[in-house]
Short mmCIF file of C-alpha atoms and ligand atoms in Angstrom, two decimals:
data_model
loop_
_atom_site.label_atom_id
_atom_site.label_comp_id
_atom_site.label_asym_id
_atom_site.label_seq_id
_atom_site.Cartn_x
_atom_site.Cartn_y
_atom_site.Cartn_z
CA MET A 1150 31.45 53.09 32.28
CA GLU A 1151 34.32 52.00 34.71
CA SER A 1152 36.35 54.58 36.41
CA TRP A 1153 40.05 54.49 36.07
CA ARG A 1154 40.39 53.73 39.52
CA GLU A 1155 38.26 50.79 39.42
CA ILE A 1156 40.21 49.49 36.33
CA LEU A 1157 43.54 50.05 38.29
CA HIS A 1158 42.07 48.37 41.33
CA ASN A 1159 41.27 45.37 39.10
CA SER A 1160 45.01 45.09 37.91
CA ILE A 1161 46.87 41.70 38.31
CA ASN A 1162 49.65 42.00 40.64
CA THR A 1163 49.94 38.46 42.03
CA PRO A 1164 51.79 35.32 40.38
CA LEU A 1165 48.53 33.09 41.01
CA GLU A 1166 46.07 35.48 39.17
CA LEU A 1167 48.80 35.83 36.17
CA HIS A 1168 49.08 31.93 36.41
CA HIS A 1169 45.35 31.49 36.13
CA LYS A 1170 44.96 34.13 32.95
CA LEU A 1171 48.03 33.28 31.08
CA GLY A 1172 49.38 29.91 32.53
CA CYS A 1173 52.82 31.31 33.50
CA ASP A 1174 55.07 29.58 35.87
CA ILE A 1175 54.22 30.54 39.29
CA ASN A 1176 57.76 29.89 40.66
CA VAL A 1177 59.37 32.12 38.38
CA LEU A 1178 56.82 34.77 38.72
CA GLN A 1179 57.23 34.56 42.50
CA ASP A 1180 61.12 34.83 41.96
CA VAL A 1181 60.87 37.78 39.72
CA ILE A 1182 58.23 39.69 41.55
CA ALA A 1183 60.03 39.57 44.66
CA ASN A 1184 62.70 41.75 43.02
CA PHE A 1185 60.62 43.90 40.72
CA PRO A 1186 56.68 44.73 41.00
CA MET A 1187 54.44 43.35 38.64
CA ARG A 1188 51.03 45.54 37.77
CA ILE A 1189 49.08 44.77 34.64
CA ASN A 1190 45.61 46.38 34.37
CA PRO A 1191 43.04 45.02 32.51
CA TYR A 1192 42.99 47.68 29.73
CA PHE A 1193 46.63 47.02 28.90
CA PHE A 1194 46.12 42.99 29.64
CA ASN A 1195 43.48 43.37 26.94
CA LEU A 1196 45.63 44.36 24.30
CA ILE A 1197 47.75 41.28 24.76
CA GLU A 1198 47.13 38.83 21.44
CA TYR A 1199 49.38 35.75 21.94
CA PRO A 1200 52.19 34.92 24.16
CA GLY A 1201 55.17 36.80 24.13
CA ASP A 1202 53.93 39.39 21.77
CA PRO A 1203 54.87 42.93 22.09
CA ILE A 1204 52.30 44.09 24.42
CA TRP A 1205 53.10 40.80 26.77
CA LYS A 1206 56.93 41.37 26.55
CA GLN A 1207 56.34 45.02 28.03
CA CYS A 1208 54.33 43.78 30.94
CA VAL A 1209 54.55 39.88 31.86
CA PRO A 1210 57.68 39.45 34.03
CA ASP A 1211 60.45 37.26 32.69
CA LEU A 1212 62.96 35.29 34.42
CA LEU A 1213 65.77 36.74 32.18
CA GLU A 1214 65.14 40.03 34.43
CA LEU A 1215 67.02 37.96 37.23
CA HIS A 1216 69.78 36.75 34.72
CA ASP A 1217 71.60 40.00 34.19
CA SER A 1218 75.15 39.89 34.53
CA VAL A 1219 75.95 43.11 32.51
CA CYS A 1220 73.55 45.87 33.92
CA ILE A 1221 73.63 47.67 37.17
CA PRO A 1222 70.60 49.30 39.33
CA ASP A 1223 71.10 53.10 38.71
CA PRO A 1224 73.35 53.24 35.50
CA LEU A 1225 72.59 57.14 35.12
CA ALA A 1226 73.73 57.79 38.50
CA GLU A 1227 70.47 59.72 39.34
CA GLU A 1228 70.98 59.10 42.96
CA ASP A 1229 74.14 60.78 42.77
CA LEU A 1230 72.80 63.73 40.97
CA SER A 1231 70.00 64.36 43.37
CA PRO A 1232 70.89 67.28 45.59
CA ILE A 1233 67.53 66.29 47.56
CA PRO A 1234 65.45 63.33 47.39
CA ASN A 1235 63.55 62.94 44.19
CA LEU A 1236 64.97 65.98 42.38
CA VAL A 1237 67.49 64.87 39.70
CA HIS A 1238 69.60 68.09 38.78
CA LYS A 1239 71.97 66.89 35.83
CA TYR A 1240 71.70 69.69 33.09
CA PRO A 1241 72.41 73.23 34.12
CA ASN A 1242 68.97 74.44 33.45
CA ARG A 1243 66.78 71.68 33.93
CA VAL A 1244 65.63 69.32 36.56
CA LEU A 1245 63.67 66.02 36.85
CA PHE A 1246 61.37 66.24 39.74
CA LEU A 1247 59.80 62.78 40.69
CA VAL A 1248 56.47 63.05 42.39
CA SER A 1249 54.84 59.43 42.35
CA ASN A 1250 56.35 55.93 43.11
CA GLN A 1251 53.28 54.18 41.33
CA CYS A 1252 52.66 53.36 37.53
CA ALA A 1253 49.23 51.81 35.81
CA MET A 1254 51.49 49.24 34.55
CA TYR A 1255 54.78 48.12 35.48
CA CYS A 1256 56.99 47.98 32.36
CA ARG A 1257 59.49 45.40 32.57
CA PHE A 1258 62.12 47.54 30.92
CA CYS A 1259 61.82 50.53 33.24
CA THR A 1260 65.06 52.53 33.56
CA ARG A 1261 64.00 53.29 37.20
CA LYS A 1262 63.30 49.55 38.30
CA ARG A 1263 65.49 49.95 41.30
CA LYS A 1264 62.97 51.71 42.97
CA VAL A 1265 59.59 52.45 40.96
CA GLY A 1266 56.65 50.47 42.36
CA THR A 1267 58.61 49.54 45.49
CA SER A 1268 59.17 50.71 49.21
CA ARG A 1269 62.56 51.98 48.12
CA MET A 1270 60.90 54.93 46.39
CA HIS A 1271 59.56 57.55 49.21
CA ILE A 1272 57.50 60.28 48.01
CA ASP A 1273 56.76 62.77 50.93
CA PRO A 1274 55.39 66.27 51.16
CA ALA A 1275 58.65 67.38 53.32
CA SER A 1276 60.84 66.56 50.39
CA GLN A 1277 58.53 68.22 47.96
CA LYS A 1278 58.82 71.30 49.90
CA LEU A 1279 62.63 70.97 49.85
CA ALA A 1280 62.43 70.74 46.03
CA TYR A 1281 60.55 74.07 45.63
CA ARG A 1282 62.92 75.70 48.10
CA TYR A 1283 65.69 74.55 45.85
CA LEU A 1284 64.25 75.65 42.87
CA GLN A 1285 63.80 79.07 44.36
CA GLU A 1286 67.45 79.03 45.19
CA HIS A 1287 68.80 78.09 41.84
CA PRO A 1288 66.87 80.37 39.26
CA GLU A 1289 69.24 79.07 36.77
CA VAL A 1290 66.71 75.81 36.42
CA ASN A 1291 64.03 77.16 34.15
CA ASP A 1292 62.78 73.90 33.02
CA VAL A 1293 61.17 71.16 35.38
CA LEU A 1294 60.16 67.78 34.28
CA ILE A 1295 57.60 66.11 36.67
CA SER A 1296 58.03 62.36 36.50
CA GLY A 1297 58.15 59.20 38.71
CA GLY A 1298 56.65 56.70 38.63
CA ASP A 1299 53.56 58.06 36.79
CA PRO A 1300 52.52 61.68 38.00
CA LEU A 1301 49.05 61.15 36.62
CA LEU A 1302 48.33 58.32 39.13
CA LEU A 1303 48.17 61.10 41.49
CA GLU A 1304 44.93 62.70 42.40
CA ASP A 1305 43.77 65.82 40.61
CA GLU A 1306 44.15 67.84 43.64
CA GLN A 1307 47.63 66.47 44.30
CA LEU A 1308 48.86 67.59 40.69
CA ASP A 1309 47.14 70.84 40.93
CA ASP A 1310 48.83 71.46 44.11
CA ILE A 1311 52.37 70.55 42.33
CA LEU A 1312 51.73 72.55 39.26
CA ARG A 1313 50.73 75.60 41.45
CA ASN A 1314 53.79 75.42 43.70
CA LEU A 1315 55.90 75.40 40.43
CA ARG A 1316 54.06 77.98 38.65
CA ASN A 1317 54.67 80.36 41.48
CA ILE A 1318 58.48 79.92 41.02
CA GLU A 1319 59.20 82.87 38.81
CA SER A 1320 62.22 81.40 37.10
CA VAL A 1321 60.41 78.07 36.18
CA LYS A 1322 59.41 78.87 32.65
CA LEU A 1323 58.43 75.47 31.41
CA ILE A 1324 56.77 72.70 32.82
CA ARG A 1325 56.42 69.17 31.29
CA ILE A 1326 55.13 66.01 32.45
CA GLY A 1327 56.42 62.45 31.56
CA THR A 1328 53.52 59.80 31.68
CA ARG A 1329 52.50 56.64 30.40
CA ILE A 1330 49.09 57.15 31.18
CA PRO A 1331 47.75 57.81 27.60
CA SER A 1332 49.00 54.15 26.43
CA VAL A 1333 48.54 52.20 29.77
CA LEU A 1334 45.34 53.65 31.30
CA PRO A 1335 43.81 56.16 29.00
CA MET A 1336 40.65 56.65 30.96
CA ARG A 1337 42.57 58.47 33.67
CA ILE A 1338 42.65 61.57 31.12
CA THR A 1339 39.47 63.50 32.05
CA GLU A 1340 37.96 66.91 31.45
CA ARG A 1341 38.46 67.64 35.08
CA LEU A 1342 42.31 66.80 34.64
CA THR A 1343 42.77 68.79 31.66
CA ALA A 1344 40.81 71.81 32.91
CA ILE A 1345 43.51 71.83 35.96
CA PHE A 1346 46.01 71.53 33.22
CA LYS A 1347 44.76 74.29 31.18
CA LYS A 1348 45.60 76.79 34.01
CA TYR A 1349 49.43 76.27 34.06
CA HIS A 1350 50.85 76.95 30.38
CA PRO A 1351 52.96 76.38 29.02
CA LEU A 1352 52.62 72.90 29.87
CA TYR A 1353 54.14 70.09 27.60
CA ILE A 1354 53.40 66.27 28.12
CA ASN A 1355 55.98 63.72 27.01
CA THR A 1356 53.99 60.41 26.85
CA HIS A 1357 55.24 57.18 26.09
CA PHE A 1358 54.12 54.70 23.24
CA ASN A 1359 56.07 51.77 21.95
CA HIS A 1360 54.03 49.68 19.72
CA PRO A 1361 51.40 50.57 17.19
CA ARG A 1362 48.89 48.19 18.96
CA GLU A 1363 48.95 50.80 21.84
CA LEU A 1364 47.29 53.41 19.25
CA THR A 1365 43.80 52.19 20.52
CA VAL A 1366 40.37 54.49 20.26
CA GLU A 1367 40.80 55.17 23.82
CA ALA A 1368 44.66 56.25 23.85
CA LYS A 1369 43.40 58.57 20.86
CA ALA A 1370 40.66 60.10 22.60
CA ALA A 1371 42.84 60.47 25.62
CA CYS A 1372 45.52 62.63 23.38
CA GLU A 1373 42.93 64.50 21.93
CA MET A 1374 41.62 65.83 25.00
CA LEU A 1375 45.05 66.59 26.14
CA ALA A 1376 45.74 68.47 22.90
CA ASN A 1377 42.43 70.19 22.86
CA ALA A 1378 43.53 71.74 26.37
CA GLY A 1379 46.47 73.09 24.44
CA ILE A 1380 49.10 70.84 25.52
CA PRO A 1381 51.83 70.00 23.10
CA LEU A 1382 52.33 66.20 23.15
CA GLY A 1383 55.40 64.20 22.58
CA SER A 1384 56.35 60.47 22.61
CA GLN A 1385 59.39 59.30 24.07
CA THR A 1386 59.58 55.70 22.84
CA VAL A 1387 61.92 53.08 23.96
CA LEU A 1388 63.69 50.71 21.50
CA LEU A 1389 63.01 47.20 22.72
CA LYS A 1390 64.50 43.99 21.28
CA GLY A 1391 61.25 41.81 20.15
CA VAL A 1392 58.81 44.76 20.59
CA ASN A 1393 59.53 47.53 18.04
CA ASP A 1394 63.28 46.81 16.89
CA ASN A 1395 61.90 46.64 13.18
CA VAL A 1396 61.34 49.15 10.39
CA GLU A 1397 57.76 48.26 9.70
CA THR A 1398 56.81 48.59 13.55
CA LEU A 1399 58.57 52.00 13.98
CA LYS A 1400 57.15 53.47 10.71
CA GLU A 1401 53.54 52.50 11.63
CA LEU A 1402 54.24 53.73 15.37
CA MET A 1403 55.66 57.05 14.13
CA GLN A 1404 53.10 57.87 11.95
CA GLY A 1405 50.34 56.59 14.10
CA LEU A 1406 51.55 58.72 16.49
CA LEU A 1407 51.31 61.79 14.38
CA TYR A 1408 47.82 60.99 13.47
CA MET A 1409 46.97 61.24 17.01
CA ARG A 1410 48.62 64.59 17.57
CA VAL A 1411 51.78 63.25 19.34
CA LYS A 1412 55.07 64.10 17.85
CA PRO A 1413 57.63 61.48 18.00
CA TYR A 1414 60.26 63.33 20.46
CA TYR A 1415 63.10 60.47 21.45
CA LEU A 1416 63.77 57.04 20.78
CA PHE A 1417 65.62 55.60 23.55
CA GLN A 1418 68.36 53.34 23.34
CA SER A 1419 67.85 51.06 26.27
CA ASP A 1420 69.59 52.18 29.75
CA LEU A 1421 72.05 49.76 31.34
CA THR A 1422 69.65 48.95 33.84
CA TYR A 1423 69.86 45.56 35.96
CA GLY A 1424 67.09 43.49 34.87
CA VAL A 1425 66.72 45.06 31.39
CA ASN A 1426 69.68 43.70 29.65
CA HIS A 1427 67.38 41.00 27.44
CA PHE A 1428 65.53 44.36 26.04
CA ARG A 1429 68.90 45.79 24.69
CA THR A 1430 69.47 46.36 20.97
CA THR A 1431 72.91 46.94 19.48
CA THR A 1432 73.47 51.09 19.04
CA GLN A 1433 74.02 49.92 15.17
CA THR A 1434 70.60 48.32 15.03
CA GLY A 1435 68.86 51.70 16.35
CA ILE A 1436 71.08 53.88 13.96
CA GLN A 1437 70.46 51.61 10.75
CA LEU A 1438 66.83 51.56 11.80
CA MET A 1439 66.82 55.49 11.79
CA LYS A 1440 68.53 55.39 8.54
CA ASN A 1441 65.39 53.74 7.01
CA LEU A 1442 63.14 56.25 8.63
CA TYR A 1443 64.54 59.41 7.15
CA GLY A 1444 63.20 60.45 3.92
CA HIS A 1445 60.77 57.40 4.16
CA LEU A 1446 58.47 59.22 6.71
CA SER A 1447 57.85 62.89 6.95
CA GLY A 1448 60.39 64.73 9.25
CA MET A 1449 57.59 65.45 11.47
CA ALA A 1450 57.33 61.54 12.32
CA ILE A 1451 61.18 61.18 13.00
CA PRO A 1452 62.36 61.02 16.68
CA THR A 1453 65.80 61.64 18.01
CA LEU A 1454 67.56 58.28 18.67
CA ALA A 1455 69.13 59.00 21.97
CA LEU A 1456 71.48 57.14 24.32
CA ASP A 1457 71.51 58.30 28.02
CA ALA A 1458 75.53 58.06 28.60
CA PRO A 1459 76.01 55.88 31.72
CA GLY A 1460 77.01 57.95 34.60
CA GLY A 1461 74.55 60.51 34.17
CA LYS A 1462 76.55 62.15 31.35
CA GLY A 1463 73.41 63.35 29.33
CA LYS A 1464 71.68 62.34 26.48
CA ILE A 1465 73.49 61.92 23.32
CA PRO A 1466 72.00 61.76 19.73
CA LEU A 1467 72.82 58.69 17.47
CA THR A 1468 72.50 59.85 14.12
CA PRO A 1469 72.82 57.92 10.98
CA GLN A 1470 75.57 59.34 8.84
CA PHE A 1471 74.72 60.70 5.48
CA ILE A 1472 77.90 62.91 4.86
CA LYS A 1473 80.22 60.90 2.76
CA SER A 1474 83.00 63.65 2.65
CA SER A 1475 83.33 67.23 3.03
CA ASP A 1476 85.87 69.65 2.05
CA SER A 1477 86.01 73.67 1.66
CA GLN A 1478 84.60 73.31 -1.74
CA THR A 1479 82.13 70.62 -1.86
CA LEU A 1480 79.85 68.70 0.53
CA THR A 1481 79.31 64.93 -0.80
CA PHE A 1482 76.39 62.87 0.71
CA GLU A 1483 73.81 60.34 0.19
CA ASN A 1484 70.12 60.78 -0.02
CA TYR A 1485 67.64 58.51 1.42
CA LEU A 1486 67.87 56.21 -1.43
CA GLY A 1487 71.45 55.66 -1.15
CA GLN A 1488 71.99 58.08 -4.43
CA LEU A 1489 75.11 60.22 -4.08
CA CYS A 1490 74.35 63.92 -4.21
CA GLN A 1491 76.86 66.90 -3.67
CA TYR A 1492 76.51 70.45 -2.57
CA PRO A 1493 78.94 73.42 -3.30
CA GLU A 1494 79.80 75.51 -0.44
CA PRO A 1495 79.50 79.02 -0.86
CA ILE A 1496 82.68 80.84 -2.61
CA GLU A 1497 83.74 83.92 -0.47
CA ILE A 1498 84.51 86.83 -3.05
CA TYR A 1499 86.37 89.88 -1.51
C1 LIG B 2479 65.96 63.40 30.19
C2 LIG B 2479 66.40 64.09 30.92
C3 LIG B 2479 66.10 65.73 31.29
C4 LIG B 2479 65.45 66.29 30.03
O1 LIG B 2479 66.20 66.32 28.83
P1 LIG B 2479 65.67 66.89 27.43
O2 LIG B 2479 66.71 66.70 26.39
O3 LIG B 2479 65.57 68.55 27.54
O4 LIG B 2479 64.39 66.22 27.12
C5 LIG B 2479 66.49 66.34 32.43
N1 LIG B 2479 66.79 65.83 33.54
C6 LIG B 2479 67.32 64.48 33.43
C7 LIG B 2479 67.89 64.07 34.68
C8 LIG B 2479 67.13 63.72 32.36
O5 LIG B 2479 67.50 62.30 32.24
S1 LIG B 2480 55.69 54.04 33.02
FE1 LIG B 2480 57.70 54.94 33.13
S2 LIG B 2480 58.29 54.84 35.24
FE2 LIG B 2480 56.60 53.55 35.02
S3 LIG B 2480 57.22 51.65 34.91
FE3 LIG B 2480 57.12 52.21 32.90
S4 LIG B 2480 58.84 52.92 32.35
FE4 LIG B 2480 58.94 52.77 34.49
#
């Protein structure tokens, strides 16, 4: 069997290769790639079934990325919220720690499109040391999210090192890893890697699946290895126009994730990232889609639709409205079938 490194090494990353494989316009590809990197590894490439399908849209560069007059490079103000490079401290008790600038596939809708996969993202040991010191000096931070890029493109030893350094900080209680590896290069999950992870519980992994076609035998095996290592798995899915913005696709995805032992965590409204405008859906679309999931799927299969507020103001849940009216005596609401229901409030007796 090919190793994950070999598969990654055989990625398509030049316009000429992709032109040969898919017949895309070389000039368009060149223009887009000059701004945003491309990497399509053979595993993910083989999931493509037809031009413009939900897998294709996620990985094949599109001229629309350069025709974005609405969005901005860093809508979440991550750079402003970084007290030291690659450490985003937005919420009082948790930080985002970016440890890798590479991914196994560059998503065309990436929220960190401004730097992921380019020389604009520097990861160096010196700033990592500063990050550990910062965490030591900020004991209010008890939850560290390791992200990137994709942290799982680091070597096993590097990950071991990062996890050990974080675990040595007493105030850090929870460690989370954000990775798209289970959906884009599941062979990267090995027994050797999970043996390392096991040493650092409580460790959570939030992965990222966007379409039921990503739920392959290989992805299932990867998730099973992680779950068997005692790691609770979540999915942070992005709601994407033309990829998963319909009820049937979302139902199949969320249920399929549960069957693979992955709990749907967030469904993100697309950020206002420059180059991503063509993937955005309206907030009403998202809220209406969620309304069609509640009750029709187990609560276990339902993610929180969330919008990451521009300017780094935090994630806001976008929740469909079931409550029709409320007074001191009665709550009136509709159920998942649209039937009107009532719940009498408790009456205080003295
Ligand atoms: C999303 C995010 C978190 C984590 O949010 P949770 O709701 O705890 O998953 C932390 N820091 C930053 C900067 C984030 O964007
Ligand atoms: S895996 Fe995540 S960080 Fe990497 S390109 Fe995709 S969205 Fe961006």
